[in-house]
Coordinates of C-alpha atoms in Angstrom, one line a residue:
M53 CA 9.6 -19.1 9.9
T54 CA 11.5 -17.5 6.2
A55 CA 11.7 -21.2 5.4
W56 CA 8.0 -22.2 5.8
I57 CA 6.5 -18.9 4.4
A58 CA 9.7 -19.9 0.8
A59 CA 7.5 -22.6 1.2
A60 CA 3.8 -22.4 2.2
G61 CA 2.7 -21.3 -1.6
R62 CA 4.2 -24.1 -4.0
R63 CA 1.4 -25.6 -4.7
V64 CA -0.9 -22.5 -4.9
S65 CA 1.5 -20.0 -7.0
T66 CA -0.1 -21.2 -10.2
L67 CA -3.0 -21.4 -11.4
P68 CA -4.4 -25.2 -12.4
Q69 CA -2.9 -26.1 -15.1
G70 CA -4.7 -29.0 -17.3
G71 CA -6.6 -30.6 -21.1
A72 CA -4.4 -29.1 -24.1
G73 CA -0.8 -30.7 -24.1
P74 CA 1.9 -29.3 -23.5
Q75 CA 2.2 -27.7 -27.3
S76 CA -0.7 -25.2 -25.9
R77 CA -0.3 -24.5 -22.1
L78 CA 0.4 -21.7 -21.2
S79 CA 3.5 -21.1 -18.5
P80 CA 3.4 -20.5 -15.7
I81 CA 4.1 -16.9 -16.1
A82 CA 1.5 -16.3 -18.4
Q83 CA -1.0 -17.9 -16.2
R84 CA 0.2 -15.2 -13.3
A85 CA -0.1 -12.4 -16.2
L86 CA -3.1 -13.2 -16.9
V87 CA -4.8 -11.4 -13.9
P88 CA -3.2 -8.3 -14.1
A89 CA -4.5 -7.9 -17.9
G90 CA -8.1 -9.4 -16.4
L91 CA -8.0 -5.3 -14.0
V92 CA -6.7 -3.3 -16.7
A93 CA -9.1 -4.9 -19.2
A94 CA -11.8 -4.3 -15.9
A95 CA -10.3 -0.5 -15.7
L96 CA -10.7 0.2 -19.6
A97 CA -14.5 -1.3 -19.2
V98 CA -15.7 1.2 -16.5
P99 CA -15.4 4.7 -17.2
G100 CA -13.0 6.4 -14.8
G101 CA -12.1 3.0 -14.2
A102 CA -8.7 3.8 -15.0
G103 CA -7.7 5.8 -11.6
I104 CA -10.2 3.3 -9.7
L105 CA -7.5 1.0 -10.2
L106 CA -4.5 3.1 -9.5
Q107 CA -6.6 4.2 -6.7
A108 CA -6.6 0.8 -5.5
L109 CA -3.2 -0.2 -6.0
S110 CA -2.3 2.8 -3.2
D111 CA -4.2 1.8 -1.1
A112 CA -4.0 -2.0 -1.5
Y113 CA 0.6 -1.0 -0.7
L114 CA 0.1 1.8 2.1
S115 CA -2.7 -0.1 3.8
V116 CA -2.6 -4.2 3.8
A117 CA 1.0 -4.6 1.9
V118 CA 3.1 -2.8 4.2
F119 CA 1.6 -4.3 7.2
V120 CA 1.9 -7.5 6.3
A121 CA 5.6 -7.7 5.5
G122 CA 6.8 -5.8 8.4
T123 CA 4.1 -7.8 10.5
L124 CA 6.2 -11.0 8.7
M125 CA 9.8 -9.4 9.3
L126 CA 9.2 -8.3 13.0
V127 CA 7.9 -11.7 14.1
G128 CA 10.7 -14.1 12.3
V129 CA 12.8 -11.1 14.7
A130 CA 11.2 -12.2 17.3
E131 CA 11.4 -15.8 16.8
R132 CA 15.5 -15.5 16.3
G133 CA 14.9 -13.3 19.6
L134 CA 13.1 -16.0 22.0
G135 CA 15.2 -19.5 19.8
T136 CA 11.9 -21.1 19.0
E137 CA 9.1 -20.6 15.8
L138 CA 5.6 -20.1 16.0
G139 CA 5.0 -23.4 15.7
T140 CA 7.2 -25.1 17.8
L141 CA 6.0 -22.3 20.1
L142 CA 1.6 -23.4 19.3
R143 CA 2.6 -27.2 19.4
R144 CA 4.3 -27.3 22.7
N145 CA 1.7 -24.5 24.2
A146 CA -1.4 -26.5 22.8
R147 CA -4.0 -25.6 25.2
W148 CA -3.1 -22.2 24.6
Q149 CA -3.7 -22.6 20.3
V150 CA -7.4 -20.5 20.5
P151 CA -6.3 -17.9 22.9
I152 CA -2.6 -17.3 20.2
A153 CA -4.1 -17.6 17.6
S154 CA -7.5 -15.1 19.1
L155 CA -4.8 -12.1 20.0
L156 CA -2.6 -12.3 16.4
G157 CA -6.8 -12.2 14.8
A158 CA -6.9 -9.4 17.6
F159 CA -3.6 -7.2 16.3
P160 CA -5.2 -4.2 13.5
G161 CA -4.7 -5.0 10.1
C162 CA -4.4 -8.1 8.4
G163 CA -0.3 -9.5 9.3
G164 CA -0.9 -11.3 12.8
A165 CA -4.2 -13.7 11.1
I166 CA -2.5 -14.1 8.0
V167 CA 0.6 -15.4 10.0
A168 CA -1.5 -17.5 12.0
L169 CA -3.0 -18.9 9.5
T170 CA -0.2 -19.7 8.1
Q171 CA 0.2 -21.9 10.8
Y172 CA -3.0 -23.9 10.0
T173 CA -1.4 -25.1 6.8
R174 CA 2.2 -26.1 8.6
G175 CA -0.3 -28.1 10.7
H176 CA 0.4 -26.3 13.6
L177 CA -3.1 -24.5 14.4
S178 CA -6.3 -26.4 15.4
F179 CA -8.8 -25.9 13.5
G180 CA -10.9 -24.1 16.2
G181 CA -7.5 -21.6 16.3
V182 CA -8.3 -20.7 13.3
V183 CA -11.6 -19.5 13.5
A184 CA -10.5 -18.1 17.1
T185 CA -8.7 -15.4 14.2
L186 CA -11.6 -14.9 11.6
T187 CA -13.2 -14.5 14.4
A188 CA -10.9 -11.7 16.3
T189 CA -9.8 -10.2 13.2
M190 CA -11.4 -7.3 12.1
G191 CA -8.8 -6.7 9.1
D192 CA -7.6 -2.6 8.4
A193 CA -11.1 -0.8 9.6
M194 CA -9.3 -1.2 12.9
F195 CA -6.9 1.7 11.2
L196 CA -9.4 3.7 11.0
L197 CA -12.2 2.8 14.1
L198 CA -9.1 3.1 15.9
A199 CA -7.9 7.0 14.5
R200 CA -12.0 7.9 14.8
A201 CA -13.4 6.3 17.6
P202 CA -10.9 4.6 19.8
E203 CA -13.2 3.9 22.6
V204 CA -15.7 2.0 20.6
A205 CA -12.1 -0.3 18.9
A206 CA -11.2 -1.3 22.7
L207 CA -14.8 -2.8 22.4
V208 CA -15.0 -4.1 19.2
L209 CA -11.2 -5.7 20.7
V210 CA -12.3 -7.0 23.4
V211 CA -16.0 -8.0 22.6
G212 CA -13.8 -9.9 19.5
M213 CA -11.0 -11.4 20.9
V214 CA -13.1 -12.8 23.8
V215 CA -15.6 -15.1 20.8
G216 CA -13.1 -15.8 19.2
V217 CA -11.5 -17.7 22.0
L218 CA -14.7 -18.7 22.8
S219 CA -15.8 -20.0 19.5
G220 CA -12.4 -21.4 18.7
W221 CA -12.7 -23.5 21.9
I222 CA -16.4 -24.7 21.4
I223 CA -15.1 -26.0 18.0
D224 CA -12.0 -28.1 19.0
A225 CA -14.2 -29.6 22.5
V226 CA -16.7 -30.6 19.1
H227 CA -14.5 -31.2 16.4
G228 CA -10.8 -32.2 17.9
Q229 CA -7.7 -30.4 17.4
G230 CA -7.0 -32.0 14.0
F231 CA -10.5 -31.3 12.3
M232 CA -9.8 -30.7 8.1
R233 CA -5.8 -29.8 9.3
P234 CA -3.8 -30.5 5.2
R235 CA -2.3 -33.9 5.9
T236 CA 0.2 -32.7 4.0
P237 CA 1.5 -29.6 5.8
T238 CA 2.1 -27.3 3.3
G239 CA 4.6 -25.2 5.2
S240 CA 7.1 -29.1 5.0
A241 CA 8.0 -28.7 2.1
E242 CA 11.4 -29.9 0.4
P243 CA 12.6 -26.7 -2.0
M244 CA 12.1 -29.1 -5.9
D245 CA 14.7 -28.7 -8.3
C246 CA 14.4 -27.2 -11.6
A247 CA 15.2 -30.9 -12.7
A248 CA 13.1 -32.3 -11.4
G249 CA 10.1 -31.5 -12.9
G250 CA 7.0 -29.7 -11.3
D251 CA 5.9 -26.1 -12.5
R252 CA 9.0 -24.3 -12.6
S253 CA 9.5 -25.1 -16.9
D254 CA 9.2 -20.8 -17.1
T255 CA 11.9 -20.5 -14.6
A256 CA 14.8 -22.5 -16.7
T257 CA 12.9 -21.1 -20.4
V258 CA 12.2 -17.0 -20.0
A259 CA 16.3 -15.5 -19.4
G260 CA 16.9 -13.2 -16.8
V261 CA 13.7 -14.1 -15.1
G262 CA 15.7 -14.7 -11.7
T263 CA 17.5 -11.4 -12.3
V264 CA 14.7 -9.2 -13.0
A265 CA 12.6 -10.6 -10.0
R266 CA 15.6 -10.0 -7.8
V267 CA 16.2 -6.2 -8.6
I268 CA 12.4 -5.1 -8.5
E269 CA 12.5 -7.2 -5.8
R270 CA 15.5 -5.0 -3.8
A271 CA 13.9 -2.1 -5.6
W272 CA 10.9 -3.1 -3.6
L273 CA 12.6 -3.1 -0.4
W274 CA 14.2 0.6 -0.5
I275 CA 10.4 1.7 0.0
L276 CA 9.0 -0.8 1.6
A277 CA 10.9 1.6 5.7
P278 CA 9.5 4.9 4.2
G279 CA 5.8 3.0 3.1
V280 CA 5.9 1.3 6.1
V281 CA 6.3 4.7 8.0
I282 CA 3.5 6.7 5.4
G283 CA 1.2 3.4 5.8
L284 CA 1.0 3.6 9.4
A285 CA 0.1 7.7 8.8
L286 CA -2.4 7.0 6.9
S287 CA -4.4 4.9 8.9
F288 CA -4.0 7.2 11.9
Q289 CA -6.1 9.7 9.5
M290 CA -2.8 11.5 8.4
D291 CA -2.4 12.9 4.9
P292 CA 1.5 13.2 4.2
D293 CA -0.1 14.3 0.2
A294 CA -1.7 17.3 1.7
W295 CA 1.8 18.7 3.4
V296 CA 4.1 18.2 0.0
E297 CA 1.3 18.4 -2.5
P298 CA 0.5 22.2 -2.6
A299 CA 4.8 23.0 -2.7
L300 CA 5.5 19.7 -5.7
G301 CA 2.4 19.8 -7.6
V302 CA 2.7 15.6 -7.7
A303 CA 0.7 13.3 -4.9
P304 CA 4.6 11.6 -4.1
V305 CA 2.6 8.9 -1.0
F306 CA -0.3 7.6 -4.5
A307 CA 2.6 7.6 -6.6
L308 CA 4.6 5.5 -4.2
G309 CA 2.0 3.4 -3.3
V310 CA 1.2 2.9 -7.1
V311 CA 4.8 1.5 -7.7
G312 CA 4.9 -0.7 -4.3
A313 CA 1.7 -1.8 -5.7
V314 CA 2.8 -2.6 -9.4
G315 CA 5.8 -3.6 -8.3
A316 CA 4.5 -6.7 -5.6
L317 CA 2.4 -7.7 -8.2
A318 CA 4.7 -8.1 -10.8
L319 CA 6.9 -10.5 -8.3
W320 CA 4.1 -12.7 -7.5
V321 CA 4.2 -13.0 -11.5
L322 CA 7.4 -13.0 -12.4
R323 CA 8.0 -16.5 -9.7
G324 CA 4.9 -16.7 -7.6
R325 CA 5.6 -18.1 -4.1
G326 CA 9.2 -19.7 -4.2
D327 CA 8.9 -20.6 -7.7
V328 CA 12.3 -18.7 -8.5
E329 CA 14.9 -20.1 -6.3
T330 CA 15.4 -17.7 -3.8
D331 CA 18.7 -16.2 -1.0
G332 CA 15.7 -16.9 1.7
G333 CA 15.4 -14.0 4.8
A334 CA 14.2 -11.6 3.5
S335 CA 12.8 -12.6 0.1
A336 CA 10.5 -15.8 1.3
V337 CA 9.1 -12.5 3.1
V338 CA 8.6 -9.9 0.0
D339 CA 7.4 -13.9 -2.2
T340 CA 4.6 -13.8 0.6
T341 CA 3.3 -9.9 0.8
S342 CA 3.4 -10.1 -2.8
F343 CA 0.9 -13.1 -3.1
V344 CA -1.2 -11.9 -0.9
T345 CA -1.0 -8.3 -2.1
T346 CA -2.0 -9.5 -5.5
W347 CA -5.3 -10.5 -3.6
V348 CA -5.8 -7.4 -1.9
I349 CA -5.8 -6.0 -5.2
V350 CA -7.7 -8.1 -7.1
A351 CA -10.5 -7.4 -3.8
F352 CA -10.1 -3.2 -3.7
A353 CA -10.1 -3.5 -7.7
G354 CA -13.3 -5.2 -7.9
F355 CA -15.0 -3.3 -5.7
E356 CA -14.6 -0.5 -6.6
L357 CA -15.0 -1.2 -10.3
A358 CA -17.7 -3.1 -9.6
V359 CA -19.7 0.0 -7.4
S360 CA -18.7 2.0 -9.8
G361 CA -19.7 0.2 -12.8
F362 CA -23.3 -0.8 -11.5
N363 CA -24.1 2.8 -9.4
L364 CA -24.5 0.4 -6.7
D365 CA -24.8 2.9 -3.0
L366 CA -24.9 0.5 -0.2
A367 CA -24.8 3.3 2.0
A368 CA -29.2 4.0 1.0
W369 CA -29.8 -0.2 1.4
F370 CA -28.9 0.5 4.9
A371 CA -31.2 2.5 5.5
A372 CA -33.9 1.2 4.0
A373 CA -35.0 -1.6 5.5
A374 CA -33.2 -1.0 10.0
P375 CA -34.3 -4.3 11.5
I376 CA -32.3 -6.1 8.7
V377 CA -29.4 -3.6 8.6
P378 CA -26.8 -6.0 11.4
L379 CA -27.6 -8.4 8.8
V380 CA -27.0 -6.6 6.4
G381 CA -23.5 -6.1 8.4
V382 CA -22.3 -9.7 9.3
L383 CA -23.1 -10.5 5.3
I384 CA -21.1 -7.9 4.5
G385 CA -18.7 -9.2 6.3
L386 CA -18.2 -12.7 4.7
I387 CA -17.3 -11.5 1.6
P388 CA -12.8 -12.0 1.2
G389 CA -11.0 -8.4 2.0
C390 CA -10.8 -5.3 3.5
G391 CA -12.1 -3.2 1.1
P392 CA -16.1 -3.4 2.2
Q393 CA -15.4 -4.0 5.5
I394 CA -13.7 -0.3 5.9
L395 CA -17.3 0.9 4.2
V396 CA -19.1 -0.2 7.5
T397 CA -17.2 1.2 9.0
S398 CA -16.8 3.7 6.9
L399 CA -21.0 3.7 6.8
Y400 CA -21.0 3.6 11.7
L401 CA -18.5 6.0 12.0
A402 CA -20.9 8.7 9.5
G403 CA -23.8 7.1 11.9
A404 CA -25.1 5.7 8.5
V405 CA -25.3 2.2 10.4
P406 CA -25.8 0.8 14.0
L407 CA -23.3 -0.5 16.8
S408 CA -25.2 -3.4 16.3
A409 CA -23.9 -4.3 12.4
Q410 CA -20.8 -2.8 13.2
L411 CA -20.3 -5.6 15.5
G412 CA -21.7 -7.9 13.2
N413 CA -19.7 -6.9 10.3
A414 CA -16.0 -6.9 12.6
I415 CA -16.7 -10.9 14.2
S416 CA -17.6 -12.1 10.9
N417 CA -15.1 -10.0 8.7
D418 CA -11.7 -12.0 7.8
G419 CA -10.4 -9.1 6.0
D420 CA -6.9 -10.1 3.8
A421 CA -6.6 -12.9 5.6
L422 CA -8.8 -15.3 4.5
F423 CA -7.2 -15.3 1.4
P424 CA -4.1 -17.5 2.1
A425 CA -6.8 -19.9 3.9
I426 CA -9.0 -19.9 0.3
A427 CA -5.5 -21.4 -2.6
V428 CA -3.7 -23.0 -0.2
A429 CA -6.9 -24.8 2.1
P430 CA -10.0 -23.3 0.3
K431 CA -12.7 -26.4 2.4
A432 CA -11.1 -25.5 5.5
A433 CA -11.0 -21.3 4.6
A434 CA -15.1 -21.8 3.6
V435 CA -16.0 -23.4 6.8
A436 CA -13.9 -21.7 9.2
T437 CA -16.1 -17.9 7.7
L438 CA -19.3 -19.7 7.9
Y439 CA -18.9 -20.9 11.7
S440 CA -17.7 -17.3 12.6
A441 CA -20.9 -16.2 11.0
I442 CA -22.8 -17.2 13.9
P443 CA -21.4 -15.9 16.7
A444 CA -21.5 -12.5 15.1
V445 CA -25.1 -13.2 14.0
I446 CA -25.5 -13.5 18.0
V447 CA -23.7 -10.2 19.0
A448 CA -25.0 -8.4 15.7
Y449 CA -29.1 -9.2 17.8
G450 CA -28.7 -9.0 20.9
C451 CA -26.5 -5.5 20.9
Y452 CA -29.0 -4.1 18.5
M453 CA -31.7 -5.7 20.7
I454 CA -30.2 -3.7 24.1
V455 CA -29.3 -0.4 22.3
G456 CA -29.9 -0.6 18.6

């Protein structure tokens, strides 16, 4: 599994290069460094932006990154224990691809959905399986719903899985299993040799990049286990900082989240997803997690900075026109990332939006699983998202007609 994780991102690990000649072109590391630089610049431009950015960093690590890494590692352990790879299992059981993909998507968090989508980029999963995954997943908002309203969470899980399976089967029946499948599965890419060229010049010219990245990686792995434990506690509305901050005068959990997120950003800047040779295994999981975490940080911070900078009041928008609230919930679900979806779930739990809007959002939202799909297969990601919106509208307004 770790081999395909490492290979999957090589072609998307750098920003597009073009235009000027070799003398003026930024190295891949410099290009990737523009992302955190842009985040810092945006935070400085918004009043209170520094605090918003730090909170987004901590949330991205403790709410998403630890679960993505944990899920990928668990899948790897399961594959070794069963003596088979998930891709092989999907190929041998083509008729069950859609239900398996829907089940992966239904797992709380985004890790299962990300695993399913990476199988699509390798050519092992049908496009219907992608739609089933994105329809069934509710992302990290499911943790909040499980903790606060488990009976509603169970309903959303069942409805999402059933709708996902039916949608996936219909898509495959209409388009065929090979629809929009990548021509060259990204997971089949062979390891690149520095001498062979490609976008790896920075690894050959920047001294010590590999060594620095390995040191950061080891430190990052050391904090992963406590990060997973703390992430689970936070998902179920426990606040470990409240237990120790009065005695210590600091918030160690918040700091751990910031450190973990900064470490993931640094690893992505230094080696993208596979730009620098690693020893496979945990390194491949770390590379993929760092890549996803970077996108999540951009989504979390970008959303919160926009809300603060433009004084947006989404709760007031929802209250303004009840009949279109389910549609608004569906449309918000089309926004990549879990931040907006967690907001919708919070509004539902607070009584600001009806169940119909929650169901529509849960079915249409793709969580953080859409980020790697956008990077690797953007056209397929866009089409799959639009397809998942159709059953979301049907279910949302069906629920609206029954219960309001």
